[in-house]
PDB file of C-alpha atoms in Angstrom:
ATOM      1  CA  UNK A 593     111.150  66.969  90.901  1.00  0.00           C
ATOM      2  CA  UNK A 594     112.749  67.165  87.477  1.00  0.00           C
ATOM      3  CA  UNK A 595     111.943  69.976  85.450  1.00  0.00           C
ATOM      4  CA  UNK A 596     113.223  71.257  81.970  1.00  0.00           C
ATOM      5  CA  UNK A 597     115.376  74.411  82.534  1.00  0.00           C
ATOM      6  CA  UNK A 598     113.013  76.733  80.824  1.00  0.00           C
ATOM      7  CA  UNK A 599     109.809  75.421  82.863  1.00  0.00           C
ATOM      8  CA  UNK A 600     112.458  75.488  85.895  1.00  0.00           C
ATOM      9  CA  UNK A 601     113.731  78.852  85.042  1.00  0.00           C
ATOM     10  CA  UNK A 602     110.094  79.967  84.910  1.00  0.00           C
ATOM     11  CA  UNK A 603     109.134  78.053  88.348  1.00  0.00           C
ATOM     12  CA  UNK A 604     112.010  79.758  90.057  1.00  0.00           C
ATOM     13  CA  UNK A 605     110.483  83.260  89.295  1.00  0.00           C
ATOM     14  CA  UNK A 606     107.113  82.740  89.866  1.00  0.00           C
ATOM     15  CA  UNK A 607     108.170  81.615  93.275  1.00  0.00           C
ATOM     16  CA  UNK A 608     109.188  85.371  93.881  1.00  0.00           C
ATOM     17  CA  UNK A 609     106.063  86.644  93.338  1.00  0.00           C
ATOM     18  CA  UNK A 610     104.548  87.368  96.608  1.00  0.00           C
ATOM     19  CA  UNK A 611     102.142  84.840  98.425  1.00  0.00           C
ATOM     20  CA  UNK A 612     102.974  82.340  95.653  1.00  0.00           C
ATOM     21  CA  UNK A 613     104.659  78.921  96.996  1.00  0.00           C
ATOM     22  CA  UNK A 614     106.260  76.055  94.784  1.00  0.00           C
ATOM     23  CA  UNK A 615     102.786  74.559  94.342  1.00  0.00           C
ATOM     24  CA  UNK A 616     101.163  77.903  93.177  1.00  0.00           C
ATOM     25  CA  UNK A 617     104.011  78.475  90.738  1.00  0.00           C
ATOM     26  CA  UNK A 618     104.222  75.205  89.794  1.00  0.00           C
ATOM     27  CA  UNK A 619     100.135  75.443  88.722  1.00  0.00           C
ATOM     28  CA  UNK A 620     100.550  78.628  86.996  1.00  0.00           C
ATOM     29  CA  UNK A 621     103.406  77.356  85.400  1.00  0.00           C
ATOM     30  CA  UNK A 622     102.114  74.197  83.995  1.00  0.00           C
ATOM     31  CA  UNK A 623      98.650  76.623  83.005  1.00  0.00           C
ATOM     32  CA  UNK A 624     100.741  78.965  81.026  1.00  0.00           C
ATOM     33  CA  UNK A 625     102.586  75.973  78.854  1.00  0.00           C
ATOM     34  CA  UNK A 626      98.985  74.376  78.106  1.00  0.00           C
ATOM     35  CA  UNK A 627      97.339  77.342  76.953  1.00  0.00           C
ATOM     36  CA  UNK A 628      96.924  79.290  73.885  1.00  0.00           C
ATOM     37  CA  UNK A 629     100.255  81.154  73.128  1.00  0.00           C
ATOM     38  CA  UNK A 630      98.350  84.208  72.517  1.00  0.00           C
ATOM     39  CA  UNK A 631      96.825  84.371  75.899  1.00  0.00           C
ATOM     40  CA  UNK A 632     100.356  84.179  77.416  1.00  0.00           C
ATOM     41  CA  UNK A 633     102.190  86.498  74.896  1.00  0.00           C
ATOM     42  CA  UNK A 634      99.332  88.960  76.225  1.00  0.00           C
ATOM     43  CA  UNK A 635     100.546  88.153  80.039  1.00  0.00           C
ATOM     44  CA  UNK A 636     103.663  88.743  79.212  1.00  0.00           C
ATOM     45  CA  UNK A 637     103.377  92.255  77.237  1.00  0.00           C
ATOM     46  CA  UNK A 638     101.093  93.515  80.236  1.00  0.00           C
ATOM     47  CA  UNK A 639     103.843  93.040  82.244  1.00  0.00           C
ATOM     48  CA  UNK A 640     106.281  94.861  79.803  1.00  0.00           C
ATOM     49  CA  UNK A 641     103.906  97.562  79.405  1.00  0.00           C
ATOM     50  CA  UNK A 642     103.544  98.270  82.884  1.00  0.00           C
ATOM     51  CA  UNK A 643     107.000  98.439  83.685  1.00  0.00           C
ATOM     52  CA  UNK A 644     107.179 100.826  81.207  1.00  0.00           C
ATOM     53  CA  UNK A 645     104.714 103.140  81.393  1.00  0.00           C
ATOM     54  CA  UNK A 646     103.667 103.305  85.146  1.00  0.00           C
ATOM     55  CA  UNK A 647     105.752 105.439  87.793  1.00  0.00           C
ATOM     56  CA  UNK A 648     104.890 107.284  90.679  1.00  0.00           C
ATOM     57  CA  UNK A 649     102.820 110.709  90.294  1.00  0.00           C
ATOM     58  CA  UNK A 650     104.770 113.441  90.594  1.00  0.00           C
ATOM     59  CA  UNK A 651     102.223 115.252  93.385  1.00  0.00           C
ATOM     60  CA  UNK A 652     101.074 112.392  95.393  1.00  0.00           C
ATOM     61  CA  UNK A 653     103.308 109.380  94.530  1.00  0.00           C
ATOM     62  CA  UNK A 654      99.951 107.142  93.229  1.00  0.00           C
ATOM     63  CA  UNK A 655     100.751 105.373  90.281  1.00  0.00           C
ATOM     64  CA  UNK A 656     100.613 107.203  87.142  1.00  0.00           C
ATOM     65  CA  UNK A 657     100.865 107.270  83.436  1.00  0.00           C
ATOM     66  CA  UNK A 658     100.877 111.110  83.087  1.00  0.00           C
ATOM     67  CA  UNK A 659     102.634 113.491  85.427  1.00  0.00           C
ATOM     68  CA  UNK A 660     100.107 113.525  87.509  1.00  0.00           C
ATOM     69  CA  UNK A 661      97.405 110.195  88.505  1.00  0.00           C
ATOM     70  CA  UNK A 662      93.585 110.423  87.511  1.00  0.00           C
ATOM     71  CA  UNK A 663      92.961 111.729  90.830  1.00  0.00           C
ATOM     72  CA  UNK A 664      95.210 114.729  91.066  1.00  0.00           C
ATOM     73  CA  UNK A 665      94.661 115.357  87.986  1.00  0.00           C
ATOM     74  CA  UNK A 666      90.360 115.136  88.303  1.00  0.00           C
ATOM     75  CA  UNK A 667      88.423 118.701  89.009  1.00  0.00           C
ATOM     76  CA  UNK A 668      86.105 116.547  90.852  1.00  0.00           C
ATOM     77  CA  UNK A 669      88.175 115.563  93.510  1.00  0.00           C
ATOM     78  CA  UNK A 670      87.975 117.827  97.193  1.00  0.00           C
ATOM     79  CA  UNK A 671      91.508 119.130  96.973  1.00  0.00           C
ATOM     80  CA  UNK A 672      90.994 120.350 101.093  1.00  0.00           C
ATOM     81  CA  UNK A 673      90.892 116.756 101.902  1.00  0.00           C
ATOM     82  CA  UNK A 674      94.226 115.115 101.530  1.00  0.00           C
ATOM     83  CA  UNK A 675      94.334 111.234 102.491  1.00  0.00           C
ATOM     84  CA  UNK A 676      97.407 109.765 103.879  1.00  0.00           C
ATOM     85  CA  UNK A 677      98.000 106.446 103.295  1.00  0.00           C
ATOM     86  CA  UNK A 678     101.139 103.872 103.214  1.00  0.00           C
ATOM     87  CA  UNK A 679     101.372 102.393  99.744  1.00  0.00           C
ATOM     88  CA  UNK A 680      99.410 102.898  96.123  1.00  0.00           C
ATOM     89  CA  UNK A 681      97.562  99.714  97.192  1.00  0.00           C
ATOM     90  CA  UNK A 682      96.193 101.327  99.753  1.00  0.00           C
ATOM     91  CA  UNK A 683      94.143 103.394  97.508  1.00  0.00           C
ATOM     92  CA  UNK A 684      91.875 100.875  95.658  1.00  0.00           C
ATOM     93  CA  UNK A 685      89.823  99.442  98.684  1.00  0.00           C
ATOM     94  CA  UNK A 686      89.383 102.757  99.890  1.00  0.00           C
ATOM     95  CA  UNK A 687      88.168 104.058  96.776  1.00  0.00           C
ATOM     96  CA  UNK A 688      85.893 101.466  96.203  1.00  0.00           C
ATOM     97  CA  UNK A 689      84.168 102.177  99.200  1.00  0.00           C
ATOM     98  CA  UNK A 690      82.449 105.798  97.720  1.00  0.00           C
ATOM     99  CA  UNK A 691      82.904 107.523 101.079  1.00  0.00           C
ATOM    100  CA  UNK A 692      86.091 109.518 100.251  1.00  0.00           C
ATOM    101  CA  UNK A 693      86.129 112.701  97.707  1.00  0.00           C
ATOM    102  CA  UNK A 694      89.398 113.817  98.654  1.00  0.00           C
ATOM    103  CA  UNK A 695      93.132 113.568  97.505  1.00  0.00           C
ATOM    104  CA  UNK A 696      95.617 111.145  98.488  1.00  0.00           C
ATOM    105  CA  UNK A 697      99.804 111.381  99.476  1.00  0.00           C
ATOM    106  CA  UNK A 698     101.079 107.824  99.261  1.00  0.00           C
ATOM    107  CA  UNK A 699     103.879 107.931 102.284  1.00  0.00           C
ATOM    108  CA  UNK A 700     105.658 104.859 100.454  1.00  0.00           C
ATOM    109  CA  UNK A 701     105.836 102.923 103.680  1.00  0.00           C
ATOM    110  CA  UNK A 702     105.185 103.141 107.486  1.00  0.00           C
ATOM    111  CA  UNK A 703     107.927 104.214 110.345  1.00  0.00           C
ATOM    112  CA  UNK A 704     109.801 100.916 111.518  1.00  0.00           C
ATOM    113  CA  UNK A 705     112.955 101.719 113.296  1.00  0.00           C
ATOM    114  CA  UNK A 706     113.247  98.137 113.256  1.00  0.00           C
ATOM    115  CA  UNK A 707     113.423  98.141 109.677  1.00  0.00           C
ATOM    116  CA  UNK A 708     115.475 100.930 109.591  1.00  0.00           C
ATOM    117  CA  UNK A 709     112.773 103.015 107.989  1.00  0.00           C
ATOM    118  CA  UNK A 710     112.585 106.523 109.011  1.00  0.00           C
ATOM    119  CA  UNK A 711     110.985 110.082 108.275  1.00  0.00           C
ATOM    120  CA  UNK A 712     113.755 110.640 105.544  1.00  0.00           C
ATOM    121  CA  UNK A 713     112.751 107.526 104.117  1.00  0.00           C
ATOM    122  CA  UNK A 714     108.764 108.383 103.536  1.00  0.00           C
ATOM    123  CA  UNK A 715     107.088 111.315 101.353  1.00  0.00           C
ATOM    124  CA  UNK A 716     106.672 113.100 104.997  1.00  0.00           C
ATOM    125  CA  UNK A 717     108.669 116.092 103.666  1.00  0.00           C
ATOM    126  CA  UNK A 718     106.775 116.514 100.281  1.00  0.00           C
ATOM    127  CA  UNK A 719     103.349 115.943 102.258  1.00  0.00           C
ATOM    128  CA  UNK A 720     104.121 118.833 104.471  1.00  0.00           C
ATOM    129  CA  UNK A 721     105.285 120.860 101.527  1.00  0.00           C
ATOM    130  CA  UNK A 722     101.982 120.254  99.997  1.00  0.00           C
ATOM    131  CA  UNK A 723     100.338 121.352 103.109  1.00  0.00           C
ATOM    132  CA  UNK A 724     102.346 124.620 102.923  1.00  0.00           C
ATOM    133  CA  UNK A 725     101.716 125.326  99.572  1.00  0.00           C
ATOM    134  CA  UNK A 726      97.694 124.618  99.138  1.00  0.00           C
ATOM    135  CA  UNK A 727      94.667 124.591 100.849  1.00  0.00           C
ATOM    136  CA  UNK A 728      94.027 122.120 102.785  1.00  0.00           C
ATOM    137  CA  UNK A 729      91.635 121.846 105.339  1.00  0.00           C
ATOM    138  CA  UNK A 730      92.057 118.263 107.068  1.00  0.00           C
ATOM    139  CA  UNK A 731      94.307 115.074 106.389  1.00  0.00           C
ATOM    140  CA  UNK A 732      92.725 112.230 107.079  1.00  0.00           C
ATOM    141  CA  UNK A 733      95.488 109.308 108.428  1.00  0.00           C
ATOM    142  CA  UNK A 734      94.462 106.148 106.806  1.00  0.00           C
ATOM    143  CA  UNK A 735      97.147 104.178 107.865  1.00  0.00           C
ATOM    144  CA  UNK A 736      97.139 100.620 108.413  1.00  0.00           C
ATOM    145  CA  UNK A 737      96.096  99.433 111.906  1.00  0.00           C
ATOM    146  CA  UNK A 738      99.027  97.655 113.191  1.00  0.00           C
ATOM    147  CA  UNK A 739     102.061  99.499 115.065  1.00  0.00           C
ATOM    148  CA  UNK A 740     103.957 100.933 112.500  1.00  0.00           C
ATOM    149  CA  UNK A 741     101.202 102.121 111.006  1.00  0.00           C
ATOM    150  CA  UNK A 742     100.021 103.799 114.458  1.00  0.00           C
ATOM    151  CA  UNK A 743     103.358 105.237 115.079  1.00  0.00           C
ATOM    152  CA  UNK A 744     103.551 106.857 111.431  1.00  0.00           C
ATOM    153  CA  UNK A 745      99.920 108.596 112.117  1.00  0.00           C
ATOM    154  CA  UNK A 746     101.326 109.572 115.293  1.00  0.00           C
ATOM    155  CA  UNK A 747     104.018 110.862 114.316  1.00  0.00           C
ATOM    156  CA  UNK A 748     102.598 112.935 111.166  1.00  0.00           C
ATOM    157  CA  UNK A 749      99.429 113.927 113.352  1.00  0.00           C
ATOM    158  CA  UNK A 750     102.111 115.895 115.581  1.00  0.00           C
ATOM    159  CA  UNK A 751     103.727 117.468 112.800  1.00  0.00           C
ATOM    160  CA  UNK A 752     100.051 118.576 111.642  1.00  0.00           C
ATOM    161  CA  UNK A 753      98.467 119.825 114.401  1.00  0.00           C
ATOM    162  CA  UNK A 754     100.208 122.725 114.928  1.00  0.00           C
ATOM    163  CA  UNK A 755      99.563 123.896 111.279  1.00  0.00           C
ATOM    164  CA  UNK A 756      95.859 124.546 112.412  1.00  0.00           C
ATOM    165  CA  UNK A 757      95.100 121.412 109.614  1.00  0.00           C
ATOM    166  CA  UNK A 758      92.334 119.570 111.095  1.00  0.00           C
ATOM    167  CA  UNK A 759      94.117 115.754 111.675  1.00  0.00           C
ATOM    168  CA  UNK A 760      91.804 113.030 111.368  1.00  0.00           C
ATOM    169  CA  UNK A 761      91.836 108.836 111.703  1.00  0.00           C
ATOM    170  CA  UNK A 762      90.364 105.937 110.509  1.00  0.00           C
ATOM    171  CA  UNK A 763      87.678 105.228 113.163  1.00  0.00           C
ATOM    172  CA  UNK A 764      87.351 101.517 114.588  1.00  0.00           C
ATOM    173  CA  UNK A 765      85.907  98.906 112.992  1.00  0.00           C
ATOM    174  CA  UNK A 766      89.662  97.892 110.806  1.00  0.00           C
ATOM    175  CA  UNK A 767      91.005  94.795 112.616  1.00  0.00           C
ATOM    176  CA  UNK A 768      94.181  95.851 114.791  1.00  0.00           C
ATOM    177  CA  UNK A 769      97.317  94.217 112.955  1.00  0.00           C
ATOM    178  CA  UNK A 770      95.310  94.552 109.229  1.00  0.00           C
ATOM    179  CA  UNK A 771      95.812  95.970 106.269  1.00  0.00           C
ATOM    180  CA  UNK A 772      93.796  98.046 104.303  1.00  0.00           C
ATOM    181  CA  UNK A 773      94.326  96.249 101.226  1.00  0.00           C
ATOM    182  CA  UNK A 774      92.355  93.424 102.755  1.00  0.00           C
ATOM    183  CA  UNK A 775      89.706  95.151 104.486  1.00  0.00           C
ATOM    184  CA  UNK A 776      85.866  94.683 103.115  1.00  0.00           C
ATOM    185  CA  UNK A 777      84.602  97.499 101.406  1.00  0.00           C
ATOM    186  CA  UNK A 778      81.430  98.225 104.422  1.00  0.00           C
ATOM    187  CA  UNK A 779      84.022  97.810 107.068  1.00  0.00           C
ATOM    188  CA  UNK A 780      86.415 100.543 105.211  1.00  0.00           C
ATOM    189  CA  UNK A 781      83.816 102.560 104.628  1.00  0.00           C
ATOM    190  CA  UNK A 782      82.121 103.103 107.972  1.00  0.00           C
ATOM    191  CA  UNK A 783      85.657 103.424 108.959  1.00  0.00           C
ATOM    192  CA  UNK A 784      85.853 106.964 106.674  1.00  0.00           C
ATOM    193  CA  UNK A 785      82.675 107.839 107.308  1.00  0.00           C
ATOM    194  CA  UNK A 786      83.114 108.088 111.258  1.00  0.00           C
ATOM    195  CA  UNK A 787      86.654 109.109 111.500  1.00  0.00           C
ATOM    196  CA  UNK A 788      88.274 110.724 114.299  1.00  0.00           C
ATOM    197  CA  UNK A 789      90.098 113.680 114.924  1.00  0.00           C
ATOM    198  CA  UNK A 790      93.668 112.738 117.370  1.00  0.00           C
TER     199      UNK A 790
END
C-alpha cells in the first residue's frame, strides 16, 4: 500500500511500539491525521515531557520526577517491608490492589542466562545494600511467575535468608508463565495477602 512519506514515516514508528502491528499503526495513524491538531500536538508534548522529566529513583529505581518516587519519598509507606519486583510496571497492578503498605526495589529485569542477563546486570547489589543499611524486616519477592522470574526469587531469597530478613513470595493464585502487569487486581491481591515465606 502506497503511503505519503510523512504518513509512512509515521507508520514505520508506530509499528515499534510494542503489541502494535501494521493494522494498529496504520489506525492510529490515519486517527491522528483526522483529528484536531491540538489533540495531537498534546500527544506529542506528553511524550516530550516524559522523556524529559522521568528517570529512575535514585533509592528504588521506580520512576521518578524528584530524586526520589512518591513512594520513597511518602511517611506513610512501611519502610520494613521492601517489595521486589522486575520492572516499574510491575508496580501499578500491585498497588492498585490496597494490600501492600510497603516499599518497592525495581530489579530492572529477571535472571536469563539465556539472555545473557545476570546478577551484575539487575539492582541485586543496591537491594542488598539497602538491606544493610536500613531496617528492614521482610522482602516480599513479587516476581513474575514464569522461570526467570522463579530463578531471580530464588536466587535473591538465598542471598536473604541468611541476613535473618524474613523472605517472602507471592502465594498461588498468579497464572504460571504470567505477568504481573496483566494480572486482575482480586487475583494480585489475595496473592499479597497470603504470601509465603521460601
Amino acid at each position: 500500500m502506497y503511503a505519503a512519506p510523512a504518513i509512512q514515516k509515521l507508520l514505520d514508528e508506530l509499528e515499534r511500539l510494542p503489541g502494535v502491528g501494521p493494522k494498529s499503526a496504520q489506525r492510529i495513524a490515519y486517527w491522528l491525521l483526522n483529528t484536531d491538531k491540538d489533540i495531537a500536538l498534546r500527544l506529542s508534548e506528553a511524550i516530550v515531557e516524559v522523556k524529559e522529566s522521568v528517570h529512575f529513583c535514585a533509592r528504588c529505581f521506580n520512576y521518578a520526577e524528584d530524586e526520589t518516587c512518591e513512594i520513597c519519598s511518602s511517611t506513610k509507606r512501611d519502610a520494613h517491608i521492601i517489595c521486589v519486583v522486575s520492572e516499574p510496571r510491575d508496580i501499578p497492578p500491585i498497588e492498585r490492589t490496597a494490600a501492600f503498605s510497603g516499599v518497592y526495589h525495581v530489579l530492572g529485569g529477571a535472571l536469563s542466562p539465556i539472555e545473557g542477563i545476570g546478577p551484575d546486570n539487575l539492582h541485586i547489589a543496591e537491594l542488598l545494600q539497602r538491606l544493610a543499611s536500613e531496617t528492614v524486616t521482610e522482602v516480599l519477592l513479587a516476581t513474575n511467575p514464569n522461570v526467570e522470574g522463579e530463578t531471580t526469587a530464588t536466587y535473591l531469597a538465598r542471598l536473604i535468608k541468611p541476613l535473618g530478613i524474613t523472605v517472602t513470595r507471592l502465594a498461588s493464585g498468579l497464572p504460571v508463565g504470567g505477568d504481573l502487569e496483566f494480572a486482575d487486581e482480586v487475583t494480585l491481591g489475595r496473592a499479597i495477602e497470603s504470601r509465603r515465606t521460601l
